[in-house]
Amino acid sequence: MIAYIIRRLVLIIPTLLGIMTLNFFVIQIAPGGPVEQMIAKLQGTEVSSTERISGGGEDIKQSSGSKSGGESKYRGAQGLDPELVQEIERMYGFDKPIHVRFLEMLRNYLVFDFGESFFRDRKVTDLILEKMPVSISLGVWSTLAVYLVSIPLGIRKAVRHGSRFDVWSSTIVIFGNAIPTFLFAILLIILFAGGNYFSWFPLRGLFSDNFETLSLGEKILDYFWHLTLPIISILIGAFATLTMLTKNSFLDEINKQYVMTARAKGLTEGRVLYGHVFRNAMLIIIAGFPAAFISMFFTGSLLIEIIFSLDGLGLLGFESALQRDYPVMFGTLYIFTLLGLVVGLISDITYTIVDPRIDFESRDL
């Protein structure tokens, strides 16, 4: 197993490189980059001879009445001094060839240096570290809640397939799956966060204003008090699929010949279920864990972050994509890709824990 883990760790490097390379060149050729956005801002306002455009610690002065001396490669740059356009390019690093920018990015990313945001005047690393607690909180606790609810419920439904419990629980599952996450989040706010009825939970943020003055126990309660409604919102929309997947996986295993043989030998139903069926049925569930975790960690929590005013990585990445803030875009992409690859490796290791018969050593990657 050690040799397999080493091979997978080594494979992370070319995989990460391929993803970053593809995204870098696709984004670079897309219209509406930071230079074009700055030009659009300039063209949308009058810029006098004394006005300056600040960015990256540099001041750029535009002479009034300057005209473009030639055709610009940027849409909307007509009427601007070519020297001003070149200065904007230099400010954002676009004065260098694309391959030079790419190699510099790779060299910096090896030491987790993501540069500075184009529009926030802060280091990308600082932004990511600032937003990370929110995304980690939503991703970890939501995933844990979904698995703690869905797996026992799915097993119970499989064991009692066709019973009244199975029918009623399926109704709840279908109902939960039919309600969009954001709609349920709004409903929770109306009911329990000072909407029209109760004001039991806070509406925004991860902590209270007086968090630093609280004791350790009070800090923990305050933390989960703020997370209760967001986690419930994500749970309602996410547990349905995993519950049905667990039920169908266990039903498939329960109907196999080895289960009938185990029962014929006189084993108890609990021993059959958790000693034989469980490790086989759980494999397909474990296989979906990396995708489920990353989805809740990033894309699944985006609307929740917006609705509950939680400033996390999902919102940061979305806003950066709209603004074409490339350092932030690629920095968050790098983090999520690396995290997804590592979680995938952890998923494979979990396979061998659930079912020791699985041997990755004898398989090619």
mmCIF file of C-alpha atoms in Angstrom:
data_model
loop_
_atom_site.group_PDB
_atom_site.id
_atom_site.type_symbol
_atom_site.label_atom_id
_atom_site.label_comp_id
_atom_site.label_asym_id
_atom_site.label_seq_id
_atom_site.Cartn_x
_atom_site.Cartn_y
_atom_site.Cartn_z
ATOM 1 C CA MET A 1 0.000 0.000 0.000
ATOM 2 C CA ILE A 2 2.893 2.354 0.725
ATOM 3 C CA ALA A 3 4.202 1.991 -2.835
ATOM 4 C CA TYR A 4 0.732 2.735 -4.216
ATOM 5 C CA ILE A 5 0.402 5.871 -2.080
ATOM 6 C CA ILE A 6 3.802 7.088 -3.301
ATOM 7 C CA ARG A 7 2.815 6.491 -6.937
ATOM 8 C CA ARG A 8 -0.435 8.378 -6.437
ATOM 9 C CA LEU A 9 1.361 11.283 -4.781
ATOM 10 C CA VAL A 10 3.762 11.454 -7.715
ATOM 11 C CA LEU A 11 0.835 11.310 -10.159
ATOM 12 C CA ILE A 12 -0.670 14.392 -8.490
ATOM 13 C CA ILE A 13 2.080 16.545 -10.027
ATOM 14 C CA PRO A 14 1.321 15.943 -13.755
ATOM 15 C CA THR A 15 -2.424 15.940 -13.073
ATOM 16 C CA LEU A 16 -2.243 19.287 -11.324
ATOM 17 C CA LEU A 17 0.037 20.642 -14.037
ATOM 18 C CA GLY A 18 -2.356 19.556 -16.794
ATOM 19 C CA ILE A 19 -5.395 21.127 -15.127
ATOM 20 C CA MET A 20 -3.596 24.409 -14.442
ATOM 21 C CA THR A 21 -2.161 24.536 -17.971
ATOM 22 C CA LEU A 22 -5.517 23.960 -19.660
ATOM 23 C CA ASN A 23 -7.306 26.520 -17.518
ATOM 24 C CA PHE A 24 -4.521 29.106 -17.842
ATOM 25 C CA PHE A 25 -4.517 29.187 -21.634
ATOM 26 C CA VAL A 26 -8.309 28.984 -21.941
ATOM 27 C CA ILE A 27 -8.751 31.918 -19.546
ATOM 28 C CA GLN A 28 -6.018 33.979 -21.209
ATOM 29 C CA ILE A 29 -7.743 33.948 -24.595
ATOM 30 C CA ALA A 30 -11.186 34.688 -23.141
ATOM 31 C CA PRO A 31 -12.428 38.263 -23.703
ATOM 32 C CA GLY A 32 -13.030 40.711 -20.890
ATOM 33 C CA GLY A 33 -9.703 40.397 -19.084
ATOM 34 C CA PRO A 34 -8.445 42.820 -16.417
ATOM 35 C CA VAL A 35 -6.839 45.157 -18.970
ATOM 36 C CA GLU A 36 -10.095 45.435 -20.907
ATOM 37 C CA GLN A 37 -12.022 46.006 -17.696
ATOM 38 C CA MET A 38 -9.718 48.852 -16.704
ATOM 39 C CA ILE A 39 -10.051 50.352 -20.195
ATOM 40 C CA ALA A 40 -13.827 50.113 -19.917
ATOM 41 C CA LYS A 41 -13.712 51.979 -16.608
ATOM 42 C CA LEU A 42 -11.576 54.694 -18.181
ATOM 43 C CA GLN A 43 -13.843 55.072 -21.160
ATOM 44 C CA GLY A 44 -16.882 55.217 -18.926
ATOM 45 C CA THR A 45 -15.623 58.241 -16.969
ATOM 46 C CA GLU A 46 -13.891 61.491 -17.809
ATOM 47 C CA VAL A 47 -10.220 61.390 -16.921
ATOM 48 C CA SER A 48 -8.537 64.766 -16.572
ATOM 49 C CA SER A 49 -4.849 65.510 -16.761
ATOM 50 C CA THR A 50 -4.530 65.380 -12.983
ATOM 51 C CA GLU A 51 -6.512 62.175 -12.352
ATOM 52 C CA ARG A 52 -4.609 58.996 -11.654
ATOM 53 C CA ILE A 53 -5.374 55.344 -11.932
ATOM 54 C CA SER A 54 -3.831 53.482 -9.011
ATOM 55 C CA GLY A 55 -3.063 49.806 -8.977
ATOM 56 C CA GLY A 56 -0.351 47.571 -7.595
ATOM 57 C CA GLY A 57 1.281 50.493 -5.860
ATOM 58 C CA GLU A 58 1.781 52.314 -9.149
ATOM 59 C CA ASP A 59 0.210 55.589 -10.323
ATOM 60 C CA ILE A 60 -0.692 55.930 -13.957
ATOM 61 C CA LYS A 61 -1.312 59.401 -15.309
ATOM 62 C CA GLN A 62 -3.375 60.005 -18.400
ATOM 63 C CA SER A 63 -2.838 63.164 -20.410
ATOM 64 C CA SER A 64 -6.070 64.893 -21.278
ATOM 65 C CA GLY A 65 -7.122 64.864 -24.879
ATOM 66 C CA SER A 66 -4.654 62.102 -25.834
ATOM 67 C CA LYS A 67 -5.578 60.013 -28.823
ATOM 68 C CA SER A 68 -4.639 56.562 -29.890
ATOM 69 C CA GLY A 69 -1.888 56.570 -32.425
ATOM 70 C CA GLY A 70 -2.851 53.234 -33.907
ATOM 71 C CA GLU A 71 -5.171 50.257 -33.813
ATOM 72 C CA SER A 72 -5.309 48.657 -30.344
ATOM 73 C CA LYS A 73 -5.692 44.930 -29.719
ATOM 74 C CA TYR A 74 -8.126 45.736 -26.901
ATOM 75 C CA ARG A 75 -11.749 46.363 -27.638
ATOM 76 C CA GLY A 76 -12.796 49.828 -26.531
ATOM 77 C CA ALA A 77 -9.252 51.223 -26.338
ATOM 78 C CA GLN A 78 -9.756 53.733 -29.136
ATOM 79 C CA GLY A 79 -9.127 57.250 -27.934
ATOM 80 C CA LEU A 80 -6.646 56.208 -25.247
ATOM 81 C CA ASP A 81 -2.956 56.985 -25.385
ATOM 82 C CA PRO A 82 -1.052 53.820 -26.419
ATOM 83 C CA GLU A 83 1.419 54.507 -23.641
ATOM 84 C CA LEU A 84 -1.424 54.428 -21.125
ATOM 85 C CA VAL A 85 -2.597 51.069 -22.481
ATOM 86 C CA GLN A 86 0.962 49.739 -22.228
ATOM 87 C CA GLU A 87 1.180 50.988 -18.641
ATOM 88 C CA ILE A 88 -2.050 49.172 -17.776
ATOM 89 C CA GLU A 89 -0.633 46.023 -19.365
ATOM 90 C CA ARG A 90 2.515 46.356 -17.279
ATOM 91 C CA MET A 91 0.446 46.921 -14.139
ATOM 92 C CA TYR A 92 -1.318 43.576 -14.605
ATOM 93 C CA GLY A 93 1.716 41.737 -15.995
ATOM 94 C CA PHE A 94 0.346 41.496 -19.520
ATOM 95 C CA ASP A 95 3.392 43.179 -21.001
ATOM 96 C CA LYS A 96 5.144 39.785 -20.886
ATOM 97 C CA PRO A 97 4.613 36.959 -23.402
ATOM 98 C CA ILE A 98 2.005 34.395 -22.395
ATOM 99 C CA HIS A 99 4.524 31.577 -21.961
ATOM 100 C CA VAL A 100 6.641 33.732 -19.643
ATOM 101 C CA ARG A 101 3.592 34.496 -17.490
ATOM 102 C CA PHE A 102 2.725 30.811 -17.386
ATOM 103 C CA LEU A 103 6.208 29.699 -16.315
ATOM 104 C CA GLU A 104 6.340 32.408 -13.660
ATOM 105 C CA MET A 105 2.985 31.263 -12.335
ATOM 106 C CA LEU A 106 4.166 27.641 -12.077
ATOM 107 C CA ARG A 107 7.384 28.655 -10.338
ATOM 108 C CA ASN A 108 5.511 30.752 -7.801
ATOM 109 C CA TYR A 109 2.820 28.136 -7.217
ATOM 110 C CA LEU A 110 5.431 25.574 -6.213
ATOM 111 C CA VAL A 111 5.964 27.626 -3.050
ATOM 112 C CA PHE A 112 2.262 28.584 -2.768
ATOM 113 C CA ASP A 113 2.915 32.157 -3.841
ATOM 114 C CA PHE A 114 -0.241 33.179 -5.699
ATOM 115 C CA GLY A 115 0.667 36.845 -6.126
ATOM 116 C CA GLU A 116 -1.665 39.753 -5.402
ATOM 117 C CA SER A 117 -5.264 40.292 -6.361
ATOM 118 C CA PHE A 118 -5.780 42.682 -9.262
ATOM 119 C CA PHE A 119 -8.715 44.466 -7.683
ATOM 120 C CA ARG A 120 -8.465 43.874 -3.919
ATOM 121 C CA ASP A 121 -4.905 45.148 -3.270
ATOM 122 C CA ARG A 122 -4.148 42.129 -1.088
ATOM 123 C CA LYS A 123 -2.136 38.946 -1.396
ATOM 124 C CA VAL A 124 -4.152 36.016 -2.725
ATOM 125 C CA THR A 125 -2.778 33.797 0.047
ATOM 126 C CA ASP A 126 -4.124 36.197 2.664
ATOM 127 C CA LEU A 127 -7.524 36.257 0.964
ATOM 128 C CA ILE A 128 -7.689 32.457 0.802
ATOM 129 C CA LEU A 129 -6.648 32.065 4.444
ATOM 130 C CA GLU A 130 -9.233 34.666 5.453
ATOM 131 C CA LYS A 131 -12.081 32.912 3.610
ATOM 132 C CA MET A 132 -10.954 29.345 4.362
ATOM 133 C CA PRO A 133 -12.625 28.969 7.802
ATOM 134 C CA VAL A 134 -16.065 29.616 6.340
ATOM 135 C CA SER A 135 -15.662 27.107 3.492
ATOM 136 C CA ILE A 136 -14.056 24.475 5.698
ATOM 137 C CA SER A 137 -16.862 24.862 8.236
ATOM 138 C CA LEU A 138 -19.592 24.480 5.621
ATOM 139 C CA GLY A 139 -17.832 21.688 3.709
ATOM 140 C CA VAL A 140 -16.736 19.511 6.634
ATOM 141 C CA TRP A 141 -19.831 19.779 8.817
ATOM 142 C CA SER A 142 -22.276 19.541 5.903
ATOM 143 C CA THR A 143 -20.551 16.443 4.510
ATOM 144 C CA LEU A 144 -20.428 14.878 7.969
ATOM 145 C CA ALA A 145 -24.107 15.652 8.594
ATOM 146 C CA VAL A 146 -25.156 14.264 5.204
ATOM 147 C CA TYR A 147 -23.273 10.990 5.717
ATOM 148 C CA LEU A 148 -24.425 10.590 9.337
ATOM 149 C CA VAL A 149 -28.064 10.988 8.246
ATOM 150 C CA SER A 150 -28.041 9.298 4.835
ATOM 151 C CA ILE A 151 -26.101 6.096 5.526
ATOM 152 C CA PRO A 152 -28.112 4.902 8.571
ATOM 153 C CA LEU A 153 -31.355 5.958 6.872
ATOM 154 C CA GLY A 154 -30.415 4.171 3.643
ATOM 155 C CA ILE A 155 -29.475 0.984 5.513
ATOM 156 C CA ARG A 156 -32.716 1.109 7.471
ATOM 157 C CA LYS A 157 -34.732 1.552 4.279
ATOM 158 C CA ALA A 158 -32.944 -1.381 2.645
ATOM 159 C CA VAL A 159 -33.574 -3.699 5.618
ATOM 160 C CA ARG A 160 -37.226 -2.659 5.803
ATOM 161 C CA HIS A 161 -37.782 -2.406 2.056
ATOM 162 C CA GLY A 162 -41.476 -2.115 1.182
ATOM 163 C CA SER A 163 -42.561 -1.371 4.751
ATOM 164 C CA ARG A 164 -44.531 1.645 5.930
ATOM 165 C CA PHE A 165 -41.290 3.196 7.200
ATOM 166 C CA ASP A 166 -39.730 2.814 3.745
ATOM 167 C CA VAL A 167 -42.714 4.468 2.059
ATOM 168 C CA TRP A 168 -42.898 7.441 4.443
ATOM 169 C CA SER A 169 -39.152 8.007 4.474
ATOM 170 C CA SER A 170 -39.107 7.889 0.661
ATOM 171 C CA THR A 171 -41.762 10.598 0.655
ATOM 172 C CA ILE A 172 -39.561 12.776 2.850
ATOM 173 C CA VAL A 173 -36.521 12.063 0.669
ATOM 174 C CA ILE A 174 -38.370 12.980 -2.522
ATOM 175 C CA PHE A 175 -39.775 16.117 -0.892
ATOM 176 C CA GLY A 176 -36.304 17.177 0.272
ATOM 177 C CA ASN A 177 -34.793 16.500 -3.126
ATOM 178 C CA ALA A 178 -37.500 18.526 -4.889
ATOM 179 C CA ILE A 179 -36.888 21.701 -2.883
ATOM 180 C CA PRO A 180 -33.984 23.829 -4.190
ATOM 181 C CA THR A 181 -31.352 24.466 -1.539
ATOM 182 C CA PHE A 182 -31.563 28.235 -1.835
ATOM 183 C CA LEU A 183 -35.357 28.193 -1.533
ATOM 184 C CA PHE A 184 -35.220 26.110 1.622
ATOM 185 C CA ALA A 185 -32.537 28.444 3.016
ATOM 186 C CA ILE A 186 -34.828 31.433 2.461
ATOM 187 C CA LEU A 187 -37.678 29.546 4.139
ATOM 188 C CA LEU A 188 -35.494 28.869 7.185
ATOM 189 C CA ILE A 189 -34.560 32.545 7.388
ATOM 190 C CA ILE A 190 -38.225 33.564 7.270
ATOM 191 C CA LEU A 191 -39.162 31.074 9.960
ATOM 192 C CA PHE A 192 -36.207 31.090 12.346
ATOM 193 C CA ALA A 193 -33.870 34.015 11.618
ATOM 194 C CA GLY A 194 -35.990 37.060 12.297
ATOM 195 C CA GLY A 195 -38.083 36.937 9.155
ATOM 196 C CA ASN A 196 -41.755 36.958 10.092
ATOM 197 C CA TYR A 197 -41.894 34.441 12.920
ATOM 198 C CA PHE A 198 -39.014 33.504 15.227
ATOM 199 C CA SER A 199 -35.602 35.035 15.763
ATOM 200 C CA TRP A 200 -33.744 32.023 17.118
ATOM 201 C CA PHE A 201 -30.685 32.043 14.856
ATOM 202 C CA PRO A 202 -28.344 34.747 13.502
ATOM 203 C CA LEU A 203 -28.707 35.835 9.906
ATOM 204 C CA ARG A 204 -25.119 36.591 8.944
ATOM 205 C CA GLY A 205 -21.520 35.742 9.701
ATOM 206 C CA LEU A 206 -19.772 32.791 11.328
ATOM 207 C CA PHE A 207 -19.285 34.372 14.757
ATOM 208 C CA SER A 208 -20.967 36.938 16.980
ATOM 209 C CA ASP A 209 -19.484 40.389 17.475
ATOM 210 C CA ASN A 210 -18.507 39.552 21.052
ATOM 211 C CA PHE A 211 -16.911 36.219 20.103
ATOM 212 C CA GLU A 212 -13.480 37.108 21.515
ATOM 213 C CA THR A 213 -14.928 37.808 24.951
ATOM 214 C CA LEU A 214 -16.689 34.422 25.232
ATOM 215 C CA SER A 215 -15.388 31.375 27.067
ATOM 216 C CA LEU A 216 -14.301 28.276 25.141
ATOM 217 C CA GLY A 217 -17.617 26.506 25.619
ATOM 218 C CA GLU A 218 -19.556 29.624 24.655
ATOM 219 C CA LYS A 219 -17.386 30.045 21.534
ATOM 220 C CA ILE A 220 -18.188 26.500 20.415
ATOM 221 C CA LEU A 221 -21.913 27.041 20.985
ATOM 222 C CA ASP A 222 -21.787 30.385 19.190
ATOM 223 C CA TYR A 223 -19.940 28.811 16.242
ATOM 224 C CA PHE A 224 -22.514 26.036 15.752
ATOM 225 C CA TRP A 225 -25.358 28.461 16.458
ATOM 226 C CA HIS A 226 -24.326 30.426 13.360
ATOM 227 C CA LEU A 227 -23.841 27.249 11.298
ATOM 228 C CA THR A 228 -27.113 25.531 12.145
ATOM 229 C CA LEU A 229 -29.332 27.007 9.425
ATOM 230 C CA PRO A 230 -26.700 26.889 6.621
ATOM 231 C CA ILE A 231 -25.907 23.234 7.367
ATOM 232 C CA ILE A 232 -29.591 22.276 7.516
ATOM 233 C CA SER A 233 -30.123 24.022 4.171
ATOM 234 C CA ILE A 234 -27.319 22.044 2.527
ATOM 235 C CA LEU A 235 -28.386 18.813 4.240
ATOM 236 C CA ILE A 236 -31.949 18.947 2.913
ATOM 237 C CA GLY A 237 -30.772 19.260 -0.669
ATOM 238 C CA ALA A 238 -27.923 16.744 -0.463
ATOM 239 C CA PHE A 239 -29.057 13.808 1.656
ATOM 240 C CA ALA A 240 -31.658 12.450 -0.786
ATOM 241 C CA THR A 241 -29.216 11.161 -3.412
ATOM 242 C CA LEU A 242 -26.894 9.521 -0.893
ATOM 243 C CA THR A 243 -29.802 7.928 0.987
ATOM 244 C CA MET A 244 -31.176 6.257 -2.133
ATOM 245 C CA LEU A 245 -27.685 5.263 -3.265
ATOM 246 C CA THR A 246 -27.065 3.598 0.110
ATOM 247 C CA LYS A 247 -30.420 1.817 0.038
ATOM 248 C CA ASN A 248 -29.998 0.491 -3.503
ATOM 249 C CA SER A 249 -26.414 -0.579 -2.833
ATOM 250 C CA PHE A 250 -27.421 -2.539 0.284
ATOM 251 C CA LEU A 251 -30.463 -4.040 -1.433
ATOM 252 C CA ASP A 252 -28.254 -5.268 -4.250
ATOM 253 C CA GLU A 253 -25.873 -6.942 -1.810
ATOM 254 C CA ILE A 254 -28.630 -8.367 0.430
ATOM 255 C CA ASN A 255 -30.097 -10.290 -2.521
ATOM 256 C CA LYS A 256 -26.809 -11.979 -3.423
ATOM 257 C CA GLN A 257 -26.020 -15.644 -2.856
ATOM 258 C CA TYR A 258 -23.356 -15.151 -0.177
ATOM 259 C CA VAL A 259 -25.919 -13.429 2.077
ATOM 260 C CA MET A 260 -28.306 -16.379 1.775
ATOM 261 C CA THR A 261 -25.421 -18.720 2.582
ATOM 262 C CA ALA A 262 -24.474 -16.702 5.667
ATOM 263 C CA ARG A 263 -28.062 -16.794 6.879
ATOM 264 C CA ALA A 264 -28.252 -20.529 6.261
ATOM 265 C CA LYS A 265 -25.205 -20.972 8.508
ATOM 266 C CA GLY A 266 -27.179 -19.423 11.354
ATOM 267 C CA LEU A 267 -25.500 -16.031 11.542
ATOM 268 C CA THR A 268 -27.541 -13.279 13.133
ATOM 269 C CA GLU A 269 -29.058 -10.608 10.912
ATOM 270 C CA GLY A 270 -26.778 -7.966 12.425
ATOM 271 C CA ARG A 271 -23.683 -10.109 11.780
ATOM 272 C CA VAL A 272 -24.766 -10.688 8.181
ATOM 273 C CA LEU A 273 -25.529 -7.029 7.600
ATOM 274 C CA TYR A 274 -22.490 -5.419 9.204
ATOM 275 C CA GLY A 275 -20.009 -8.279 8.898
ATOM 276 C CA HIS A 276 -20.574 -9.142 5.236
ATOM 277 C CA VAL A 277 -22.949 -6.777 3.438
ATOM 278 C CA PHE A 278 -21.618 -3.522 4.859
ATOM 279 C CA ARG A 279 -18.060 -3.620 3.482
ATOM 280 C CA ASN A 280 -19.265 -4.542 -0.022
ATOM 281 C CA ALA A 281 -22.159 -2.088 -0.165
ATOM 282 C CA MET A 282 -20.113 0.827 1.186
ATOM 283 C CA LEU A 283 -17.566 0.748 -1.650
ATOM 284 C CA ILE A 284 -19.771 2.634 -4.110
ATOM 285 C CA ILE A 285 -20.620 5.173 -1.402
ATOM 286 C CA ILE A 286 -16.973 5.756 -0.543
ATOM 287 C CA ALA A 287 -16.209 6.188 -4.251
ATOM 288 C CA GLY A 288 -18.481 9.228 -4.366
ATOM 289 C CA PHE A 289 -17.033 10.886 -1.273
ATOM 290 C CA PRO A 290 -14.364 13.079 -3.001
ATOM 291 C CA ALA A 291 -16.875 14.562 -5.448
ATOM 292 C CA ALA A 292 -19.454 15.082 -2.685
ATOM 293 C CA PHE A 293 -16.940 16.781 -0.390
ATOM 294 C CA ILE A 294 -15.531 19.109 -3.052
ATOM 295 C CA SER A 295 -19.039 19.949 -4.252
ATOM 296 C CA MET A 296 -20.148 20.969 -0.765
ATOM 297 C CA PHE A 297 -16.840 22.661 -0.079
ATOM 298 C CA PHE A 298 -17.078 24.943 -3.087
ATOM 299 C CA THR A 299 -19.941 24.959 -5.580
ATOM 300 C CA GLY A 300 -22.626 23.606 -3.261
ATOM 301 C CA SER A 301 -22.082 26.303 -0.675
ATOM 302 C CA LEU A 302 -21.961 29.295 -3.037
ATOM 303 C CA LEU A 303 -25.641 30.232 -2.765
ATOM 304 C CA ILE A 304 -25.625 29.425 0.952
ATOM 305 C CA GLU A 305 -22.705 31.808 1.462
ATOM 306 C CA ILE A 306 -24.590 34.540 -0.372
ATOM 307 C CA ILE A 307 -27.923 33.982 1.411
ATOM 308 C CA PHE A 308 -26.440 33.764 4.910
ATOM 309 C CA SER A 309 -23.771 36.437 4.291
ATOM 310 C CA LEU A 310 -20.915 33.983 4.802
ATOM 311 C CA ASP A 311 -17.817 35.278 3.056
ATOM 312 C CA GLY A 312 -16.099 32.051 1.973
ATOM 313 C CA LEU A 313 -14.032 30.658 -0.884
ATOM 314 C CA GLY A 314 -17.066 29.879 -3.021
ATOM 315 C CA LEU A 315 -18.134 33.511 -3.074
ATOM 316 C CA LEU A 316 -14.533 34.662 -3.507
ATOM 317 C CA GLY A 317 -14.011 32.425 -6.540
ATOM 318 C CA PHE A 318 -17.319 33.453 -8.103
ATOM 319 C CA GLU A 319 -16.648 37.169 -7.726
ATOM 320 C CA SER A 320 -13.099 36.738 -9.028
ATOM 321 C CA ALA A 321 -14.379 34.961 -12.138
ATOM 322 C CA LEU A 322 -16.769 37.836 -12.839
ATOM 323 C CA GLN A 323 -14.009 40.407 -12.341
ATOM 324 C CA ARG A 324 -11.394 38.350 -14.233
ATOM 325 C CA ASP A 325 -9.178 38.555 -11.165
ATOM 326 C CA TYR A 326 -6.748 35.952 -12.502
ATOM 327 C CA PRO A 327 -4.468 35.564 -9.449
ATOM 328 C CA VAL A 328 -7.441 34.809 -7.213
ATOM 329 C CA MET A 329 -9.065 32.576 -9.836
ATOM 330 C CA PHE A 330 -5.976 30.444 -10.353
ATOM 331 C CA GLY A 331 -5.084 30.463 -6.662
ATOM 332 C CA THR A 332 -8.471 29.061 -5.624
ATOM 333 C CA LEU A 333 -8.437 26.628 -8.572
ATOM 334 C CA TYR A 334 -5.011 25.379 -7.484
ATOM 335 C CA ILE A 335 -6.164 24.865 -3.892
ATOM 336 C CA PHE A 336 -9.377 23.064 -4.836
ATOM 337 C CA THR A 337 -7.678 20.861 -7.420
ATOM 338 C CA LEU A 338 -4.942 19.870 -4.994
ATOM 339 C CA LEU A 339 -7.519 19.243 -2.286
ATOM 340 C CA GLY A 340 -9.616 17.095 -4.631
ATOM 341 C CA LEU A 341 -6.627 14.949 -5.616
ATOM 342 C CA VAL A 342 -5.618 14.421 -1.989
ATOM 343 C CA VAL A 343 -9.187 13.558 -0.966
ATOM 344 C CA GLY A 344 -9.296 11.061 -3.846
ATOM 345 C CA LEU A 345 -6.197 9.353 -2.454
ATOM 346 C CA ILE A 346 -7.751 9.283 1.014
ATOM 347 C CA SER A 347 -10.829 7.675 -0.560
ATOM 348 C CA ASP A 348 -8.681 4.863 -1.997
ATOM 349 C CA ILE A 349 -7.049 4.292 1.381
ATOM 350 C CA THR A 350 -10.513 4.097 2.945
ATOM 351 C CA TYR A 351 -11.378 1.322 0.473
ATOM 352 C CA THR A 352 -8.750 -0.929 2.026
ATOM 353 C CA ILE A 353 -9.964 -0.096 5.533
ATOM 354 C CA VAL A 354 -13.570 -1.029 4.703
ATOM 355 C CA ASP A 355 -12.605 -4.086 2.664
ATOM 356 C CA PRO A 356 -9.043 -5.415 3.274
ATOM 357 C CA ARG A 357 -9.426 -7.744 0.284
ATOM 358 C CA ILE A 358 -8.867 -4.798 -2.050
ATOM 359 C CA ASP A 359 -5.236 -4.670 -3.107
ATOM 360 C CA PHE A 360 -4.085 -1.583 -5.007
ATOM 361 C CA GLU A 361 -0.480 -2.774 -5.061
ATOM 362 C CA SER A 362 -1.168 -5.292 -7.816
ATOM 363 C CA ARG A 363 -3.003 -2.804 -10.033
ATOM 364 C CA ASP A 364 -1.662 -0.334 -12.510
ATOM 365 C CA LEU A 365 -2.653 3.306 -12.065
#
